mmCIF file of C-alpha atoms in Angstrom:
data_model
loop_
_atom_site.group_PDB
_atom_site.id
_atom_site.type_symbol
_atom_site.label_atom_id
_atom_site.label_comp_id
_atom_site.label_asym_id
_atom_site.label_seq_id
_atom_site.Cartn_x
_atom_site.Cartn_y
_atom_site.Cartn_z
ATOM 1 C CA MET P 1 -2.486 26.773 -13.227
ATOM 2 C CA VAL P 2 0.466 24.462 -13.869
ATOM 3 C CA GLU P 3 1.802 24.791 -17.418
ATOM 4 C CA LEU P 4 1.695 21.754 -19.714
ATOM 5 C CA ASN P 5 5.468 21.371 -20.018
ATOM 6 C CA GLN P 6 5.861 21.501 -16.246
ATOM 7 C CA MET P 7 3.045 18.982 -15.856
ATOM 8 C CA LEU P 8 4.657 16.567 -18.318
ATOM 9 C CA SER P 9 8.032 16.912 -16.617
ATOM 10 C CA PHE P 10 6.423 16.260 -13.245
ATOM 11 C CA LEU P 11 4.564 13.244 -14.643
ATOM 12 C CA ALA P 12 7.800 11.702 -15.940
ATOM 13 C CA VAL P 13 9.471 12.131 -12.546
ATOM 14 C CA ALA P 14 6.388 10.837 -10.702
ATOM 15 C CA ILE P 15 6.184 7.676 -12.842
ATOM 16 C CA ALA P 16 9.881 6.959 -12.354
ATOM 17 C CA LEU P 17 9.601 7.394 -8.587
ATOM 18 C CA THR P 18 6.421 5.316 -8.333
ATOM 19 C CA LEU P 19 8.031 2.417 -10.229
ATOM 20 C CA MET P 20 10.941 2.304 -7.783
ATOM 21 C CA PRO P 21 10.675 -0.554 -5.218
ATOM 22 C CA GLY P 22 9.165 1.456 -2.380
ATOM 23 C CA PRO P 23 6.750 0.625 0.462
ATOM 24 C CA ASP P 24 3.543 1.289 -1.472
ATOM 25 C CA ILE P 25 4.298 -0.719 -4.608
ATOM 26 C CA LEU P 26 5.672 -3.630 -2.530
ATOM 27 C CA PHE P 27 2.536 -3.544 -0.379
ATOM 28 C CA VAL P 28 0.319 -3.712 -3.458
ATOM 29 C CA ALA P 29 2.381 -6.516 -5.006
ATOM 30 C CA ALA P 30 2.330 -8.556 -1.795
ATOM 31 C CA GLN P 31 -1.438 -8.333 -1.453
ATOM 32 C CA SER P 32 -1.950 -9.183 -5.126
ATOM 33 C CA MET P 33 0.312 -12.224 -5.012
ATOM 34 C CA SER P 34 -1.062 -13.650 -1.768
ATOM 35 C CA ARG P 35 -4.727 -12.785 -2.430
ATOM 36 C CA SER P 36 -5.872 -11.514 -5.826
ATOM 37 C CA TRP P 37 -5.595 -8.560 -8.207
ATOM 38 C CA ARG P 38 -8.821 -7.203 -6.742
ATOM 39 C CA SER P 39 -7.174 -7.086 -3.310
ATOM 40 C CA GLY P 40 -4.192 -5.251 -4.776
ATOM 41 C CA ILE P 41 -6.407 -2.659 -6.426
ATOM 42 C CA THR P 42 -8.395 -2.218 -3.215
ATOM 43 C CA VAL P 43 -5.162 -1.578 -1.313
ATOM 44 C CA ALA P 44 -4.092 0.845 -4.064
ATOM 45 C CA LEU P 45 -7.330 2.785 -3.611
ATOM 46 C CA GLY P 46 -6.622 3.029 0.096
ATOM 47 C CA LEU P 47 -3.044 4.184 -0.468
ATOM 48 C CA CYS P 48 -4.162 6.852 -2.932
ATOM 49 C CA THR P 49 -6.894 7.983 -0.553
ATOM 50 C CA GLY P 50 -4.237 8.423 2.120
ATOM 51 C CA LEU P 51 -2.201 10.505 -0.329
ATOM 52 C CA ILE P 52 -5.038 13.044 -0.364
ATOM 53 C CA VAL P 53 -4.174 13.891 3.244
ATOM 54 C CA HIS P 54 -0.451 14.354 2.501
ATOM 55 C CA VAL P 55 -1.140 16.440 -0.609
ATOM 56 C CA GLY P 56 -3.651 18.594 1.246
ATOM 57 C CA LEU P 57 -1.314 19.177 4.184
ATOM 58 C CA ALA P 58 1.628 19.945 1.912
ATOM 59 C CA SER P 59 -0.437 22.383 -0.158
ATOM 60 C CA ALA P 60 -1.683 24.183 2.938
ATOM 61 C CA GLY P 61 1.805 24.354 4.424
ATOM 62 C CA VAL P 62 0.765 22.296 7.443
ATOM 63 C CA SER P 63 3.214 19.467 6.651
ATOM 64 C CA ALA P 64 6.180 21.829 6.941
ATOM 65 C CA VAL P 65 5.008 22.918 10.395
ATOM 66 C CA ILE P 66 4.435 19.342 11.616
ATOM 67 C CA LEU P 67 7.668 17.940 10.203
ATOM 68 C CA SER P 68 9.695 20.802 11.655
ATOM 69 C CA SER P 69 9.024 19.244 15.059
ATOM 70 C CA PRO P 70 11.388 16.294 15.677
ATOM 71 C CA ALA P 71 9.021 14.914 18.324
ATOM 72 C CA ALA P 72 6.007 14.942 15.993
ATOM 73 C CA PHE P 73 8.014 13.372 13.172
ATOM 74 C CA PHE P 74 9.285 10.633 15.519
ATOM 75 C CA ILE P 75 5.803 9.836 16.829
ATOM 76 C CA ILE P 76 4.334 9.515 13.325
ATOM 77 C CA LYS P 77 7.229 7.287 12.240
ATOM 78 C CA LEU P 78 6.831 5.149 15.350
ATOM 79 C CA LEU P 79 3.086 4.718 14.808
ATOM 80 C CA GLY P 80 3.651 3.756 11.185
ATOM 81 C CA ALA P 81 6.354 1.211 12.064
ATOM 82 C CA VAL P 82 4.219 -0.324 14.829
ATOM 83 C CA TYR P 83 1.242 -0.607 12.478
ATOM 84 C CA LEU P 84 3.340 -2.438 9.879
ATOM 85 C CA LEU P 85 4.598 -4.835 12.560
ATOM 86 C CA TYR P 86 0.983 -5.374 13.585
ATOM 87 C CA LEU P 87 0.146 -6.336 9.989
ATOM 88 C CA ALA P 88 3.126 -8.719 9.993
ATOM 89 C CA TRP P 89 1.822 -10.306 13.200
ATOM 90 C CA LYS P 90 -1.642 -10.758 11.645
ATOM 91 C CA VAL P 91 -0.081 -12.512 8.646
ATOM 92 C CA TRP P 92 1.941 -14.741 11.004
ATOM 93 C CA MET P 93 -1.241 -15.735 12.833
ATOM 94 C CA GLY P 94 -2.808 -16.524 9.457
ATOM 95 C CA ILE P 95 0.180 -18.711 8.558
ATOM 96 C CA ARG P 96 -0.213 -20.662 11.784
ATOM 97 C CA LYS P 97 -3.897 -21.129 11.049
ATOM 98 C CA MET P 98 -3.144 -22.341 7.504
ATOM 99 C CA LYS P 99 -0.703 -24.902 8.880
ATOM 100 C CA THR P 100 -3.247 -26.078 11.446
ATOM 101 C CA ASP P 101 -6.017 -26.292 8.864
ATOM 102 C CA GLY P 102 -3.700 -28.225 6.567
ATOM 103 C CA GLU P 103 -2.981 -30.788 9.255
ATOM 104 C CA VAL P 104 -6.680 -31.164 9.993
ATOM 105 C CA ALA P 105 -7.504 -31.523 6.299
ATOM 106 C CA ALA P 106 -4.856 -34.210 5.885
ATOM 107 C CA THR P 107 -6.565 -36.401 8.480
ATOM 108 C CA ALA P 108 -10.157 -35.655 7.481
ATOM 109 C CA GLU P 109 -12.357 -38.215 5.707
ATOM 110 C CA VAL P 110 -13.272 -37.497 2.077
ATOM 111 C CA SER P 111 -16.890 -38.326 2.837
ATOM 112 C CA SER P 112 -17.126 -35.576 5.426
ATOM 113 C CA VAL P 113 -16.083 -33.049 2.807
ATOM 114 C CA ALA P 114 -18.657 -34.346 0.352
ATOM 115 C CA GLU P 115 -21.415 -34.128 2.949
ATOM 116 C CA ALA P 116 -20.509 -30.619 4.075
ATOM 117 C CA PRO P 117 -23.239 -28.061 3.276
ATOM 118 C CA PRO P 118 -22.311 -25.544 0.565
ATOM 119 C CA VAL P 119 -21.541 -21.976 1.539
ATOM 120 C CA GLY P 120 -24.201 -19.574 0.284
ATOM 121 C CA LYS P 121 -23.249 -16.937 -2.256
ATOM 122 C CA GLY P 122 -24.581 -14.244 0.037
ATOM 123 C CA VAL P 123 -22.279 -15.339 2.861
ATOM 124 C CA ALA P 124 -19.275 -15.455 0.515
ATOM 125 C CA SER P 125 -20.073 -12.005 -0.903
ATOM 126 C CA SER P 126 -20.416 -10.575 2.600
ATOM 127 C CA ALA P 127 -17.060 -12.047 3.632
ATOM 128 C CA ASN P 128 -15.349 -10.685 0.513
ATOM 129 C CA ALA P 129 -16.831 -7.240 1.124
ATOM 130 C CA HIS P 130 -15.579 -7.305 4.716
ATOM 131 C CA ILE P 131 -12.071 -8.260 3.559
ATOM 132 C CA GLY P 132 -12.158 -5.510 0.927
ATOM 133 C CA VAL P 133 -13.069 -2.851 3.504
ATOM 134 C CA GLY P 134 -10.243 -4.076 5.727
ATOM 135 C CA LEU P 135 -7.694 -3.885 2.911
ATOM 136 C CA TYR P 136 -8.892 -0.421 1.904
ATOM 137 C CA ARG P 137 -8.535 0.726 5.514
ATOM 138 C CA GLN P 138 -5.051 -0.777 5.728
ATOM 139 C CA GLY P 139 -3.990 1.182 2.657
ATOM 140 C CA ILE P 140 -5.273 4.456 4.101
ATOM 141 C CA VAL P 141 -3.651 3.956 7.502
ATOM 142 C CA MET P 142 -0.337 2.836 6.024
ATOM 143 C CA SER P 143 -0.219 5.889 3.767
ATOM 144 C CA MET P 144 -1.231 8.372 6.444
ATOM 145 C CA LEU P 145 1.308 7.042 8.968
ATOM 146 C CA ASN P 146 4.221 7.440 6.568
ATOM 147 C CA PRO P 147 5.661 10.926 7.223
ATOM 148 C CA LYS P 148 8.238 10.368 4.470
ATOM 149 C CA LEU P 149 5.442 10.951 1.965
ATOM 150 C CA SER P 150 4.938 14.465 3.289
ATOM 151 C CA LEU P 151 8.682 15.072 3.085
ATOM 152 C CA PHE P 152 8.629 13.721 -0.450
ATOM 153 C CA PHE P 153 5.873 16.088 -1.579
ATOM 154 C CA LEU P 154 7.450 19.060 0.181
ATOM 155 C CA ALA P 155 10.710 18.387 -1.664
ATOM 156 C CA LEU P 156 9.137 17.593 -5.048
ATOM 157 C CA PHE P 157 6.309 20.084 -5.530
ATOM 158 C CA PRO P 158 8.302 23.353 -5.268
ATOM 159 C CA GLN P 159 10.430 22.274 -8.247
ATOM 160 C CA PHE P 160 7.388 22.369 -10.535
ATOM 161 C CA VAL P 161 5.397 25.376 -9.331
ATOM 162 C CA ARG P 162 5.883 28.974 -10.415
ATOM 163 C CA GLN P 163 4.723 32.118 -8.649
ATOM 164 C CA GLU P 164 3.754 33.683 -11.964
ATOM 165 C CA ASN P 165 1.400 30.781 -12.775
ATOM 166 C CA GLY P 166 -1.058 31.743 -10.069
ATOM 167 C CA TYR P 167 -2.023 30.539 -6.608
ATOM 168 C CA VAL P 168 0.785 28.198 -5.474
ATOM 169 C CA PRO P 169 -1.314 25.919 -3.212
ATOM 170 C CA LEU P 170 -3.684 25.326 -6.143
ATOM 171 C CA GLN P 171 -0.747 24.335 -8.354
ATOM 172 C CA MET P 172 0.422 21.895 -5.665
ATOM 173 C CA LEU P 173 -3.054 20.384 -5.482
ATOM 174 C CA GLN P 174 -3.030 19.899 -9.257
ATOM 175 C CA LEU P 175 0.329 18.163 -9.102
ATOM 176 C CA GLY P 176 -0.887 16.048 -6.200
ATOM 177 C CA LEU P 177 -3.954 14.926 -8.152
ATOM 178 C CA LEU P 178 -1.765 14.043 -11.136
ATOM 179 C CA PHE P 179 0.556 12.058 -8.876
ATOM 180 C CA MET P 180 -2.344 10.094 -7.371
ATOM 181 C CA VAL P 181 -3.823 9.249 -10.784
ATOM 182 C CA GLN P 182 -0.556 7.970 -12.235
ATOM 183 C CA ALA P 183 0.216 6.045 -9.030
ATOM 184 C CA PHE P 184 -3.164 4.315 -9.117
ATOM 185 C CA VAL P 185 -2.752 3.354 -12.793
ATOM 186 C CA ILE P 186 0.684 1.861 -12.089
ATOM 187 C CA PHE P 187 -0.615 0.046 -9.014
ATOM 188 C CA VAL P 188 -3.418 -1.497 -11.089
ATOM 189 C CA VAL P 189 -0.890 -2.837 -13.612
ATOM 190 C CA VAL P 190 1.318 -4.156 -10.796
ATOM 191 C CA SER P 191 -1.720 -5.799 -9.170
ATOM 192 C CA VAL P 192 -2.639 -7.693 -12.332
ATOM 193 C CA LEU P 193 0.933 -8.829 -13.026
ATOM 194 C CA ALA P 194 1.651 -9.825 -9.414
ATOM 195 C CA SER P 195 -1.667 -11.664 -9.136
ATOM 196 C CA SER P 196 -0.886 -13.598 -12.304
ATOM 197 C CA LEU P 197 2.494 -14.628 -10.915
ATOM 198 C CA GLY P 198 0.978 -15.566 -7.569
ATOM 199 C CA GLY P 199 -1.734 -17.621 -9.275
ATOM 200 C CA ARG P 200 0.841 -19.595 -11.265
ATOM 201 C CA LEU P 201 2.834 -20.350 -8.132
ATOM 202 C CA LEU P 202 -0.290 -21.473 -6.261
ATOM 203 C CA ASN P 203 -1.258 -23.744 -9.157
ATOM 204 C CA GLN P 204 2.137 -25.428 -9.010
ATOM 205 C CA SER P 205 1.882 -26.325 -5.329
ATOM 206 C CA GLY P 206 -0.471 -25.638 -2.434
ATOM 207 C CA SER P 207 2.557 -24.979 -0.228
ATOM 208 C CA TRP P 208 3.121 -21.734 -2.145
ATOM 209 C CA LYS P 209 0.172 -20.219 -0.292
ATOM 210 C CA ILE P 210 2.157 -20.350 2.937
ATOM 211 C CA ARG P 211 5.353 -19.240 1.195
ATOM 212 C CA LEU P 212 3.629 -16.182 -0.280
ATOM 213 C CA ALA P 213 2.217 -15.354 3.143
ATOM 214 C CA VAL P 214 5.731 -15.554 4.605
ATOM 215 C CA ILE P 215 6.983 -13.209 1.866
ATOM 216 C CA GLU P 216 4.144 -10.798 2.680
ATOM 217 C CA MET P 217 5.051 -10.910 6.385
ATOM 218 C CA LEU P 218 8.737 -10.252 5.655
ATOM 219 C CA ILE P 219 7.811 -7.291 3.427
ATOM 220 C CA TYR P 220 5.835 -5.736 6.291
ATOM 221 C CA ILE P 221 8.787 -6.204 8.660
ATOM 222 C CA LEU P 222 11.268 -4.720 6.174
ATOM 223 C CA LEU P 223 8.952 -1.774 5.469
ATOM 224 C CA SER P 224 8.625 -1.174 9.207
ATOM 225 C CA PHE P 225 12.398 -1.006 9.667
ATOM 226 C CA ASN P 226 12.764 1.114 6.534
ATOM 227 C CA LEU P 227 10.194 3.617 7.812
ATOM 228 C CA PHE P 228 11.639 3.902 11.312
ATOM 229 C CA PHE P 229 15.389 3.627 10.824
ATOM 230 C CA LEU P 230 16.066 4.936 7.284
#
């Protein structure tokens, strides 16, 4: 069992590290600004779910075995970078669609909009649920394909566990759970703040929707290069 003073020290370090501009917090902020705070929280849930895998592997000692292989580490990094570029490509396709839809809307008759049948609440709810599942899945995949998280836990956990406090893997699991809880709380706060900022920008001008999408795409590209080359 991790002692209280060690737990508090770990919590302080974990909060400081989580607040640093890293891939996860930027991912959450981008989704919240371009979509909504609910989307940001959904992504945060996915990211924290992915952390379960890293914490479990680190606690069992499997991460050390995997990361000791340069080939395995390279493959995981490559998959993660490619996935982020894939997300950037999807955003780019969405930007092109927004531009096309905007051109069509500019030439459309007002009467055709008025006569258009309303979208049922059931259809809208189903679409939102589908988007939510997709965002949750993105968070999980992005987290799992980031081998730097396993390196991070392997470097951080041993500083706060003690042999005399009992079974070491259990202590690492406790620290991992604490890390996930604090990360999720911070991500929720970031989601609300980023969504508020994004909403204000969208209210100022409709063109901000495309600008925010471009920012989201650039974040994915930067995260991809950061994961693979740094």
